[in-house]
Amino acid sequence: MTEARIDPLQFHGQPALSLTAPDGAKAVILLHGAHLVSWIPAGGAERLYLSERAVFDGKSAVRGGVPIIFPQFAERGSGPRHGFARTRPWQVELTRGGVDFALASFTLRADAETRSLWPHDFRAEFTVSLSGARLDMELDIANTGTRPFQFSCALHSYLRVADVETVRLEGLQGVRYESAGAAVRRDNGHAVIVDDEIDRIYCGAPDTLLLREPHRALALQSENFPDVVVWNPWEVQCRRMADMPADGFRRMLCIEAARVAQPLELAAGAEWCGRQCLVAV
Ligand code: TA6
């Protein structure tokens, strides 16, 4: 077995870290947004969708991978859409390789620019660890100020699928969801099937979900993220998005570990931590 490797690299001209576990599992994380843009389980194929038209200019949000949504979700707040964490430069905090894993963590702290958008002192840390068929992501938020603050957050995971019309998302039966412009509904199907635009926030969702494709599956396990957002823009919305190819919607499904229905209040000096684990099966 070879050793774990953690190498700096340029990814589409942007500084990034590449992690390789001793078993060959690989991931790439941009410093811009601490944005995970690629995950290849050991002996497997790419599991994250990254748009061929994604913009890598060190300013824009990158279309695909796992954008970190913090401190607000979508337009549910007065700051930038989906928060500023995905468009700020993060620092590498720690890298570590073991006999069966590779790990890196990244931090973002309040500065003059974040305070002009959101007047609070915080420290965010994002840790990615990979081993075999498994990817672990952890988001820690600390209130480093002297007043409480409220925030929402999500790991806006763009999962790669061969053909979205053939997937089944299991585990959300009976869970209530909010869908843009519609009343709260309850999912009555045995599985979520995607054959049209979908943009739902499932509130109080179970911690374990299974995304089945005809020849493979992905298990999703979360901790401390009570909501799950399921999003696919479908044909019309996709055509309106300059950073997606017209048929890009067919190869992705966002399944987001989220804390968005009820923002969380964090006392001065307190910390919160949420995790999402993906296992290729
Ligand atoms: O999480 C789902 C969502 O809020 C959708 O409504 C959709 O617009 C998506 O995020 C992408 O948002 P973005 O700001 O990255 O274009």
PDB file of C-alpha atoms and ligand atoms in Angstrom:
ATOM      1  CA  MET A   1       0.000   0.000   0.000  1.00  0.00           C
ATOM      2  CA  THR A   2       1.265   3.484  -0.815  1.00  0.00           C
ATOM      3  CA  GLU A   3       1.188   6.470   1.524  1.00  0.00           C
ATOM      4  CA  ALA A   4      -1.521   9.108   1.705  1.00  0.00           C
ATOM      5  CA  ARG A   5      -0.672  12.191  -0.352  1.00  0.00           C
ATOM      6  CA  ILE A   6      -1.781  15.773   0.062  1.00  0.00           C
ATOM      7  CA  ASP A   7      -0.556  17.979  -2.754  1.00  0.00           C
ATOM      8  CA  PRO A   8      -1.162  21.600  -3.616  1.00  0.00           C
ATOM      9  CA  LEU A   9      -2.254  22.059  -7.238  1.00  0.00           C
ATOM     10  CA  GLN A  10      -3.850  24.546  -9.611  1.00  0.00           C
ATOM     11  CA  PHE A  11      -7.359  23.476 -10.591  1.00  0.00           C
ATOM     12  CA  HIS A  12      -8.684  25.494 -13.551  1.00  0.00           C
ATOM     13  CA  GLY A  13      -6.127  28.142 -12.535  1.00  0.00           C
ATOM     14  CA  GLN A  14      -7.261  28.272  -8.892  1.00  0.00           C
ATOM     15  CA  PRO A  15      -5.250  27.142  -5.850  1.00  0.00           C
ATOM     16  CA  ALA A  16      -6.472  23.788  -4.566  1.00  0.00           C
ATOM     17  CA  LEU A  17      -5.425  20.762  -2.545  1.00  0.00           C
ATOM     18  CA  SER A  18      -5.537  17.248  -3.874  1.00  0.00           C
ATOM     19  CA  LEU A  19      -6.001  14.442  -1.323  1.00  0.00           C
ATOM     20  CA  THR A  20      -5.140  10.845  -2.157  1.00  0.00           C
ATOM     21  CA  ALA A  21      -5.747   8.104   0.410  1.00  0.00           C
ATOM     22  CA  PRO A  22      -3.384   5.085   0.426  1.00  0.00           C
ATOM     23  CA  ASP A  23      -6.138   2.994  -1.222  1.00  0.00           C
ATOM     24  CA  GLY A  24      -6.354   5.444  -4.151  1.00  0.00           C
ATOM     25  CA  ALA A  25      -9.507   7.393  -3.139  1.00  0.00           C
ATOM     26  CA  LYS A  26      -9.099  10.988  -4.309  1.00  0.00           C
ATOM     27  CA  ALA A  27     -10.597  14.415  -3.704  1.00  0.00           C
ATOM     28  CA  VAL A  28      -9.828  17.967  -4.832  1.00  0.00           C
ATOM     29  CA  ILE A  29     -10.765  21.030  -2.761  1.00  0.00           C
ATOM     30  CA  LEU A  30     -10.435  24.612  -3.960  1.00  0.00           C
ATOM     31  CA  LEU A  31      -9.314  27.215  -1.396  1.00  0.00           C
ATOM     32  CA  HIS A  32     -11.978  29.476  -2.934  1.00  0.00           C
ATOM     33  CA  GLY A  33     -14.976  28.565  -0.788  1.00  0.00           C
ATOM     34  CA  ALA A  34     -13.189  25.433   0.575  1.00  0.00           C
ATOM     35  CA  HIS A  35     -15.133  24.006  -2.325  1.00  0.00           C
ATOM     36  CA  LEU A  36     -14.883  20.250  -2.839  1.00  0.00           C
ATOM     37  CA  VAL A  37     -14.946  19.830  -6.625  1.00  0.00           C
ATOM     38  CA  SER A  38     -14.052  16.174  -7.117  1.00  0.00           C
ATOM     39  CA  TRP A  39     -14.393  12.914  -5.202  1.00  0.00           C
ATOM     40  CA  ILE A  40     -13.382   9.572  -6.671  1.00  0.00           C
ATOM     41  CA  PRO A  41     -13.813   6.625  -4.265  1.00  0.00           C
ATOM     42  CA  ALA A  42     -11.088   3.941  -4.288  1.00  0.00           C
ATOM     43  CA  GLY A  43     -11.373   1.914  -7.492  1.00  0.00           C
ATOM     44  CA  GLY A  44     -14.423   3.899  -8.596  1.00  0.00           C
ATOM     45  CA  ALA A  45     -15.503   6.776 -10.783  1.00  0.00           C
ATOM     46  CA  GLU A  46     -16.183  10.481 -10.125  1.00  0.00           C
ATOM     47  CA  ARG A  47     -19.205  10.916  -7.829  1.00  0.00           C
ATOM     48  CA  LEU A  48     -19.597  14.696  -7.883  1.00  0.00           C
ATOM     49  CA  TYR A  49     -21.064  16.713 -10.718  1.00  0.00           C
ATOM     50  CA  LEU A  50     -19.003  19.699 -11.847  1.00  0.00           C
ATOM     51  CA  SER A  51     -20.365  21.773 -14.694  1.00  0.00           C
ATOM     52  CA  GLU A  52     -18.163  22.035 -17.791  1.00  0.00           C
ATOM     53  CA  ARG A  53     -19.182  25.683 -17.815  1.00  0.00           C
ATOM     54  CA  ALA A  54     -18.382  26.418 -14.169  1.00  0.00           C
ATOM     55  CA  VAL A  55     -16.620  29.755 -13.695  1.00  0.00           C
ATOM     56  CA  PHE A  56     -13.244  29.654 -11.925  1.00  0.00           C
ATOM     57  CA  ASP A  57     -12.415  33.328 -11.403  1.00  0.00           C
ATOM     58  CA  GLY A  58     -11.797  33.327  -7.643  1.00  0.00           C
ATOM     59  CA  LYS A  59     -14.943  35.439  -7.174  1.00  0.00           C
ATOM     60  CA  SER A  60     -17.966  33.551  -8.478  1.00  0.00           C
ATOM     61  CA  ALA A  61     -19.628  30.559  -6.858  1.00  0.00           C
ATOM     62  CA  VAL A  62     -18.524  27.402  -8.673  1.00  0.00           C
ATOM     63  CA  ARG A  63     -21.357  25.385 -10.265  1.00  0.00           C
ATOM     64  CA  GLY A  64     -21.036  21.843  -8.979  1.00  0.00           C
ATOM     65  CA  GLY A  65     -19.123  19.947  -6.299  1.00  0.00           C
ATOM     66  CA  VAL A  66     -20.072  20.860  -2.737  1.00  0.00           C
ATOM     67  CA  PRO A  67     -20.562  24.596  -2.191  1.00  0.00           C
ATOM     68  CA  ILE A  68     -20.655  25.513   1.523  1.00  0.00           C
ATOM     69  CA  ILE A  69     -23.752  27.567   2.226  1.00  0.00           C
ATOM     70  CA  PHE A  70     -23.262  29.876   5.230  1.00  0.00           C
ATOM     71  CA  PRO A  71     -24.526  32.052   6.975  1.00  0.00           C
ATOM     72  CA  GLN A  72     -27.791  32.245   4.999  1.00  0.00           C
ATOM     73  CA  PHE A  73     -29.643  29.887   2.700  1.00  0.00           C
ATOM     74  CA  ALA A  74     -30.867  31.187  -0.699  1.00  0.00           C
ATOM     75  CA  GLU A  75     -32.501  34.587  -0.206  1.00  0.00           C
ATOM     76  CA  ARG A  76     -33.629  33.905   3.366  1.00  0.00           C
ATOM     77  CA  GLY A  77     -31.604  36.835   4.750  1.00  0.00           C
ATOM     78  CA  SER A  78     -30.263  40.227   3.684  1.00  0.00           C
ATOM     79  CA  GLY A  79     -26.789  39.052   2.636  1.00  0.00           C
ATOM     80  CA  PRO A  80     -25.527  37.511  -0.611  1.00  0.00           C
ATOM     81  CA  ARG A  81     -27.597  34.634  -1.977  1.00  0.00           C
ATOM     82  CA  HIS A  82     -26.598  31.369  -0.231  1.00  0.00           C
ATOM     83  CA  GLY A  83     -24.186  33.339   1.978  1.00  0.00           C
ATOM     84  CA  PHE A  84     -20.614  34.456   1.440  1.00  0.00           C
ATOM     85  CA  ALA A  85     -18.700  31.331   2.537  1.00  0.00           C
ATOM     86  CA  ARG A  86     -18.721  29.867  -0.982  1.00  0.00           C
ATOM     87  CA  THR A  87     -17.115  32.956  -2.512  1.00  0.00           C
ATOM     88  CA  ARG A  88     -14.418  33.740   0.086  1.00  0.00           C
ATOM     89  CA  PRO A  89     -10.842  32.468   0.194  1.00  0.00           C
ATOM     90  CA  TRP A  90     -10.379  29.897   2.997  1.00  0.00           C
ATOM     91  CA  GLN A  91      -7.077  28.939   4.672  1.00  0.00           C
ATOM     92  CA  VAL A  92      -5.644  25.453   4.893  1.00  0.00           C
ATOM     93  CA  GLU A  93      -5.693  24.670   8.623  1.00  0.00           C
ATOM     94  CA  LEU A  94      -4.496  21.086   8.819  1.00  0.00           C
ATOM     95  CA  THR A  95      -3.531  18.192   6.572  1.00  0.00           C
ATOM     96  CA  ARG A  96      -3.017  14.631   7.701  1.00  0.00           C
ATOM     97  CA  GLY A  97      -2.509  11.258   6.082  1.00  0.00           C
ATOM     98  CA  GLY A  98      -2.891   7.925   7.886  1.00  0.00           C
ATOM     99  CA  VAL A  99      -2.563   4.275   6.910  1.00  0.00           C
ATOM    100  CA  ASP A 100      -6.090   4.297   5.475  1.00  0.00           C
ATOM    101  CA  PHE A 101      -7.162   7.934   5.086  1.00  0.00           C
ATOM    102  CA  ALA A 102      -6.267  11.425   3.872  1.00  0.00           C
ATOM    103  CA  LEU A 103      -7.711  14.513   5.574  1.00  0.00           C
ATOM    104  CA  ALA A 104      -7.594  18.279   5.213  1.00  0.00           C
ATOM    105  CA  SER A 105      -9.346  21.065   7.048  1.00  0.00           C
ATOM    106  CA  PHE A 106      -9.914  24.650   5.989  1.00  0.00           C
ATOM    107  CA  THR A 107     -10.918  27.724   7.987  1.00  0.00           C
ATOM    108  CA  LEU A 108     -12.685  30.984   7.333  1.00  0.00           C
ATOM    109  CA  ARG A 109     -12.730  33.774   9.909  1.00  0.00           C
ATOM    110  CA  ALA A 110     -14.664  37.020  10.083  1.00  0.00           C
ATOM    111  CA  ASP A 111     -12.881  39.980   8.489  1.00  0.00           C
ATOM    112  CA  ALA A 112     -13.842  43.512   7.456  1.00  0.00           C
ATOM    113  CA  GLU A 113     -15.544  42.219   4.301  1.00  0.00           C
ATOM    114  CA  THR A 114     -17.640  39.523   6.000  1.00  0.00           C
ATOM    115  CA  ARG A 115     -18.572  41.994   8.774  1.00  0.00           C
ATOM    116  CA  SER A 116     -19.843  44.432   6.133  1.00  0.00           C
ATOM    117  CA  LEU A 117     -22.199  41.663   4.912  1.00  0.00           C
ATOM    118  CA  TRP A 118     -22.996  40.041   8.269  1.00  0.00           C
ATOM    119  CA  PRO A 119     -21.988  41.880  11.444  1.00  0.00           C
ATOM    120  CA  HIS A 120     -20.739  38.935  13.498  1.00  0.00           C
ATOM    121  CA  ASP A 121     -17.467  37.335  14.524  1.00  0.00           C
ATOM    122  CA  PHE A 122     -17.192  33.658  13.683  1.00  0.00           C
ATOM    123  CA  ARG A 123     -14.805  30.907  12.761  1.00  0.00           C
ATOM    124  CA  ALA A 124     -15.924  28.281  10.227  1.00  0.00           C
ATOM    125  CA  GLU A 125     -13.964  25.072   9.699  1.00  0.00           C
ATOM    126  CA  PHE A 126     -14.598  22.530   6.959  1.00  0.00           C
ATOM    127  CA  THR A 127     -12.929  19.126   7.161  1.00  0.00           C
ATOM    128  CA  VAL A 128     -12.813  16.583   4.361  1.00  0.00           C
ATOM    129  CA  SER A 129     -11.612  13.065   5.012  1.00  0.00           C
ATOM    130  CA  LEU A 130     -11.596  10.165   2.591  1.00  0.00           C
ATOM    131  CA  SER A 131     -10.989   6.473   2.827  1.00  0.00           C
ATOM    132  CA  GLY A 132     -12.022   3.682   0.444  1.00  0.00           C
ATOM    133  CA  ALA A 133     -15.616   4.155  -0.690  1.00  0.00           C
ATOM    134  CA  ARG A 134     -16.318   6.788   1.972  1.00  0.00           C
ATOM    135  CA  LEU A 135     -16.134  10.578   2.090  1.00  0.00           C
ATOM    136  CA  ASP A 136     -16.685  12.484   5.336  1.00  0.00           C
ATOM    137  CA  MET A 137     -17.394  16.203   5.466  1.00  0.00           C
ATOM    138  CA  GLU A 138     -17.697  18.191   8.674  1.00  0.00           C
ATOM    139  CA  LEU A 139     -18.665  21.830   9.067  1.00  0.00           C
ATOM    140  CA  ASP A 140     -17.937  23.553  12.390  1.00  0.00           C
ATOM    141  CA  ILE A 141     -19.181  27.033  13.173  1.00  0.00           C
ATOM    142  CA  ALA A 142     -17.962  28.902  16.263  1.00  0.00           C
ATOM    143  CA  ASN A 143     -19.312  32.178  17.555  1.00  0.00           C
ATOM    144  CA  THR A 144     -16.136  34.074  18.440  1.00  0.00           C
ATOM    145  CA  GLY A 145     -17.989  37.309  19.201  1.00  0.00           C
ATOM    146  CA  THR A 146     -19.677  38.657  22.306  1.00  0.00           C
ATOM    147  CA  ARG A 147     -23.311  38.483  21.096  1.00  0.00           C
ATOM    148  CA  PRO A 148     -25.439  35.546  19.936  1.00  0.00           C
ATOM    149  CA  PHE A 149     -26.079  35.180  16.192  1.00  0.00           C
ATOM    150  CA  GLN A 150     -28.415  33.174  13.978  1.00  0.00           C
ATOM    151  CA  PHE A 151     -27.307  31.314  10.887  1.00  0.00           C
ATOM    152  CA  SER A 152     -28.386  28.713   8.344  1.00  0.00           C
ATOM    153  CA  CYS A 153     -26.042  26.408   6.487  1.00  0.00           C
ATOM    154  CA  ALA A 154     -25.931  23.556   4.007  1.00  0.00           C
ATOM    155  CA  LEU A 155     -23.536  21.293   2.155  1.00  0.00           C
ATOM    156  CA  HIS A 156     -25.031  21.886  -1.282  1.00  0.00           C
ATOM    157  CA  SER A 157     -23.801  18.577  -2.735  1.00  0.00           C
ATOM    158  CA  TYR A 158     -24.106  18.189  -6.529  1.00  0.00           C
ATOM    159  CA  LEU A 159     -24.124  14.414  -7.022  1.00  0.00           C
ATOM    160  CA  ARG A 160     -23.169  13.011 -10.411  1.00  0.00           C
ATOM    161  CA  VAL A 161     -25.641  10.578 -11.953  1.00  0.00           C
ATOM    162  CA  ALA A 162     -25.605   8.842 -15.324  1.00  0.00           C
ATOM    163  CA  ASP A 163     -29.190   9.891 -16.115  1.00  0.00           C
ATOM    164  CA  VAL A 164     -31.299  11.680 -13.512  1.00  0.00           C
ATOM    165  CA  GLU A 165     -34.519  10.181 -14.898  1.00  0.00           C
ATOM    166  CA  THR A 166     -33.357   6.717 -13.831  1.00  0.00           C
ATOM    167  CA  VAL A 167     -32.526   7.512 -10.186  1.00  0.00           C
ATOM    168  CA  ARG A 168     -34.589   6.855  -7.059  1.00  0.00           C
ATOM    169  CA  LEU A 169     -33.972   8.716  -3.841  1.00  0.00           C
ATOM    170  CA  GLU A 170     -35.120   6.595  -0.906  1.00  0.00           C
ATOM    171  CA  GLY A 171     -35.706   7.609   2.716  1.00  0.00           C
ATOM    172  CA  LEU A 172     -37.962  10.651   2.393  1.00  0.00           C
ATOM    173  CA  GLN A 173     -41.308   8.813   2.459  1.00  0.00           C
ATOM    174  CA  GLY A 174     -43.768  10.632   4.713  1.00  0.00           C
ATOM    175  CA  VAL A 175     -41.488  13.639   5.303  1.00  0.00           C
ATOM    176  CA  ARG A 176     -43.008  17.135   4.982  1.00  0.00           C
ATOM    177  CA  TYR A 177     -41.433  19.448   2.448  1.00  0.00           C
ATOM    178  CA  GLU A 178     -41.597  23.082   1.391  1.00  0.00           C
ATOM    179  CA  SER A 179     -41.506  23.755  -2.326  1.00  0.00           C
ATOM    180  CA  ALA A 180     -41.135  27.253  -3.804  1.00  0.00           C
ATOM    181  CA  GLY A 181     -44.498  28.968  -4.064  1.00  0.00           C
ATOM    182  CA  ALA A 182     -46.512  25.947  -2.854  1.00  0.00           C
ATOM    183  CA  ALA A 183     -48.016  24.925   0.462  1.00  0.00           C
ATOM    184  CA  VAL A 184     -46.163  22.477   2.673  1.00  0.00           C
ATOM    185  CA  ARG A 185     -46.712  18.933   1.402  1.00  0.00           C
ATOM    186  CA  ARG A 186     -45.863  15.453   2.519  1.00  0.00           C
ATOM    187  CA  ASP A 187     -43.943  13.026   0.355  1.00  0.00           C
ATOM    188  CA  ASN A 188     -46.220  10.068  -0.299  1.00  0.00           C
ATOM    189  CA  GLY A 189     -44.151   8.183  -2.836  1.00  0.00           C
ATOM    190  CA  HIS A 190     -41.918   5.227  -2.033  1.00  0.00           C
ATOM    191  CA  ALA A 191     -39.003   7.128  -3.527  1.00  0.00           C
ATOM    192  CA  VAL A 192     -38.362  10.555  -5.045  1.00  0.00           C
ATOM    193  CA  ILE A 193     -38.277  10.250  -8.832  1.00  0.00           C
ATOM    194  CA  VAL A 194     -36.962  13.222 -10.800  1.00  0.00           C
ATOM    195  CA  ASP A 195     -38.714  13.821 -14.101  1.00  0.00           C
ATOM    196  CA  ASP A 196     -39.241  17.579 -13.854  1.00  0.00           C
ATOM    197  CA  GLU A 197     -37.891  20.618 -12.012  1.00  0.00           C
ATOM    198  CA  ILE A 198     -37.630  19.909  -8.283  1.00  0.00           C
ATOM    199  CA  ASP A 199     -36.663  22.316  -5.501  1.00  0.00           C
ATOM    200  CA  ARG A 200     -37.788  21.035  -2.107  1.00  0.00           C
ATOM    201  CA  ILE A 201     -36.762  21.525   1.477  1.00  0.00           C
ATOM    202  CA  TYR A 202     -37.612  18.365   3.431  1.00  0.00           C
ATOM    203  CA  CYS A 203     -37.930  19.393   7.076  1.00  0.00           C
ATOM    204  CA  GLY A 204     -36.993  17.012   9.869  1.00  0.00           C
ATOM    205  CA  ALA A 205     -35.702  14.409   7.423  1.00  0.00           C
ATOM    206  CA  PRO A 206     -34.105  11.107   8.476  1.00  0.00           C
ATOM    207  CA  ASP A 207     -30.323  11.004   8.769  1.00  0.00           C
ATOM    208  CA  THR A 208     -29.884   8.224   6.221  1.00  0.00           C
ATOM    209  CA  LEU A 209     -30.877   8.327   2.546  1.00  0.00           C
ATOM    210  CA  LEU A 210     -30.081   6.122  -0.412  1.00  0.00           C
ATOM    211  CA  LEU A 211     -29.664   7.337  -3.968  1.00  0.00           C
ATOM    212  CA  ARG A 212     -30.128   4.374  -6.290  1.00  0.00           C
ATOM    213  CA  GLU A 213     -29.062   4.250  -9.919  1.00  0.00           C
ATOM    214  CA  PRO A 214     -29.574   1.199 -12.133  1.00  0.00           C
ATOM    215  CA  HIS A 215     -25.988  -0.034 -11.624  1.00  0.00           C
ATOM    216  CA  ARG A 216     -24.773   1.678  -8.472  1.00  0.00           C
ATOM    217  CA  ALA A 217     -25.916   3.541  -5.368  1.00  0.00           C
ATOM    218  CA  LEU A 218     -24.788   6.167  -2.907  1.00  0.00           C
ATOM    219  CA  ALA A 219     -25.632   6.152   0.791  1.00  0.00           C
ATOM    220  CA  LEU A 220     -25.896   9.552   2.459  1.00  0.00           C
ATOM    221  CA  GLN A 221     -25.634   9.865   6.205  1.00  0.00           C
ATOM    222  CA  SER A 222     -25.886  13.166   8.052  1.00  0.00           C
ATOM    223  CA  GLU A 223     -25.643  14.347  11.619  1.00  0.00           C
ATOM    224  CA  ASN A 224     -27.021  17.593  12.998  1.00  0.00           C
ATOM    225  CA  PHE A 225     -28.470  18.650   9.645  1.00  0.00           C
ATOM    226  CA  PRO A 226     -32.230  18.275  10.213  1.00  0.00           C
ATOM    227  CA  ASP A 227     -33.272  19.221   6.669  1.00  0.00           C
ATOM    228  CA  VAL A 228     -32.568  17.877   3.197  1.00  0.00           C
ATOM    229  CA  VAL A 229     -32.807  20.028   0.077  1.00  0.00           C
ATOM    230  CA  VAL A 230     -33.425  18.214  -3.202  1.00  0.00           C
ATOM    231  CA  TRP A 231     -32.851  20.291  -6.322  1.00  0.00           C
ATOM    232  CA  ASN A 232     -32.704  19.772 -10.053  1.00  0.00           C
ATOM    233  CA  PRO A 233     -33.267  22.800 -12.327  1.00  0.00           C
ATOM    234  CA  TRP A 234     -34.544  20.688 -15.254  1.00  0.00           C
ATOM    235  CA  GLU A 235     -34.547  21.852 -18.841  1.00  0.00           C
ATOM    236  CA  VAL A 236     -35.942  25.388 -18.802  1.00  0.00           C
ATOM    237  CA  GLN A 237     -34.075  26.660 -15.706  1.00  0.00           C
ATOM    238  CA  CYS A 238     -30.901  24.942 -16.851  1.00  0.00           C
ATOM    239  CA  ARG A 239     -30.991  26.744 -20.201  1.00  0.00           C
ATOM    240  CA  ARG A 240     -31.172  30.048 -18.304  1.00  0.00           C
ATOM    241  CA  MET A 241     -28.029  29.270 -16.313  1.00  0.00           C
ATOM    242  CA  ALA A 242     -24.932  30.576 -18.087  1.00  0.00           C
ATOM    243  CA  ASP A 243     -22.640  28.238 -16.111  1.00  0.00           C
ATOM    244  CA  MET A 244     -24.467  24.985 -16.993  1.00  0.00           C
ATOM    245  CA  PRO A 245     -24.546  23.196 -20.359  1.00  0.00           C
ATOM    246  CA  ALA A 246     -28.098  22.832 -21.702  1.00  0.00           C
ATOM    247  CA  ASP A 247     -28.243  19.102 -20.847  1.00  0.00           C
ATOM    248  CA  GLY A 248     -26.279  19.396 -17.560  1.00  0.00           C
ATOM    249  CA  PHE A 249     -29.405  18.827 -15.466  1.00  0.00           C
ATOM    250  CA  ARG A 250     -29.506  15.206 -16.678  1.00  0.00           C
ATOM    251  CA  ARG A 251     -26.202  14.353 -15.013  1.00  0.00           C
ATOM    252  CA  MET A 252     -26.761  15.846 -11.557  1.00  0.00           C
ATOM    253  CA  LEU A 253     -28.996  15.854  -8.545  1.00  0.00           C
ATOM    254  CA  CYS A 254     -28.390  18.108  -5.549  1.00  0.00           C
ATOM    255  CA  ILE A 255     -29.080  16.386  -2.244  1.00  0.00           C
ATOM    256  CA  GLU A 256     -28.089  18.879   0.402  1.00  0.00           C
ATOM    257  CA  ALA A 257     -27.513  18.254   4.109  1.00  0.00           C
ATOM    258  CA  ALA A 258     -29.078  21.424   5.463  1.00  0.00           C
ATOM    259  CA  ARG A 259     -30.101  23.409   8.490  1.00  0.00           C
ATOM    260  CA  VAL A 260     -32.363  25.931   6.814  1.00  0.00           C
ATOM    261  CA  ALA A 261     -36.021  25.616   7.861  1.00  0.00           C
ATOM    262  CA  GLN A 262     -35.192  26.953  11.339  1.00  0.00           C
ATOM    263  CA  PRO A 263     -32.015  29.049  11.550  1.00  0.00           C
ATOM    264  CA  LEU A 264     -29.840  28.088  14.493  1.00  0.00           C
ATOM    265  CA  GLU A 265     -28.990  30.518  17.270  1.00  0.00           C
ATOM    266  CA  LEU A 266     -25.445  30.269  18.579  1.00  0.00           C
ATOM    267  CA  ALA A 267     -24.526  31.926  21.880  1.00  0.00           C
ATOM    268  CA  ALA A 268     -21.288  33.907  22.243  1.00  0.00           C
ATOM    269  CA  GLY A 269     -18.463  31.400  22.633  1.00  0.00           C
ATOM    270  CA  ALA A 270     -20.617  28.429  21.496  1.00  0.00           C
ATOM    271  CA  GLU A 271     -19.863  26.011  18.649  1.00  0.00           C
ATOM    272  CA  TRP A 272     -21.999  23.946  16.300  1.00  0.00           C
ATOM    273  CA  CYS A 273     -20.921  21.022  14.164  1.00  0.00           C
ATOM    274  CA  GLY A 274     -22.707  19.152  11.339  1.00  0.00           C
ATOM    275  CA  ARG A 275     -21.523  16.161   9.333  1.00  0.00           C
ATOM    276  CA  GLN A 276     -22.353  14.475   6.068  1.00  0.00           C
ATOM    277  CA  CYS A 277     -20.897  11.169   4.976  1.00  0.00           C
ATOM    278  CA  LEU A 278     -21.232   9.708   1.468  1.00  0.00           C
ATOM    279  CA  VAL A 279     -20.560   6.040   0.796  1.00  0.00           C
ATOM    280  CA  ALA A 280     -20.371   4.646  -2.726  1.00  0.00           C
ATOM    281  CA  VAL A 281     -22.050   1.243  -2.871  1.00  0.00           C
TER     282      VAL A 281
HETATM  283  O1  TA6 B   1     -30.572  24.652  -2.898  1.00  0.00           O
HETATM  284  C1  TA6 B   1     -31.454  24.797  -3.974  1.00  0.00           C
HETATM  285  C2  TA6 B   1     -31.307  26.189  -4.524  1.00  0.00           C
HETATM  286  O2  TA6 B   1     -31.597  27.138  -3.540  1.00  0.00           O
HETATM  287  C3  TA6 B   1     -32.212  26.308  -5.756  1.00  0.00           C
HETATM  288  O3  TA6 B   1     -33.340  27.124  -5.547  1.00  0.00           O
HETATM  289  C4  TA6 B   1     -31.289  26.744  -6.864  1.00  0.00           C
HETATM  290  O4  TA6 B   1     -31.445  28.012  -7.275  1.00  0.00           O
HETATM  291  C5  TA6 B   1     -29.922  26.370  -6.332  1.00  0.00           C
HETATM  292  O5  TA6 B   1     -29.970  26.419  -4.949  1.00  0.00           O
HETATM  293  C6  TA6 B   1     -28.697  27.040  -6.912  1.00  0.00           C
HETATM  294  O6  TA6 B   1     -28.490  28.324  -6.421  1.00  0.00           O
HETATM  295  P1  TA6 B   1     -27.290  29.199  -6.981  1.00  0.00           P
HETATM  296  O7  TA6 B   1     -27.283  30.469  -6.184  1.00  0.00           O
HETATM  297  O8  TA6 B   1     -26.034  28.411  -6.765  1.00  0.00           O
HETATM  298  O9  TA6 B   1     -27.576  29.405  -8.445  1.00  0.00           O
END
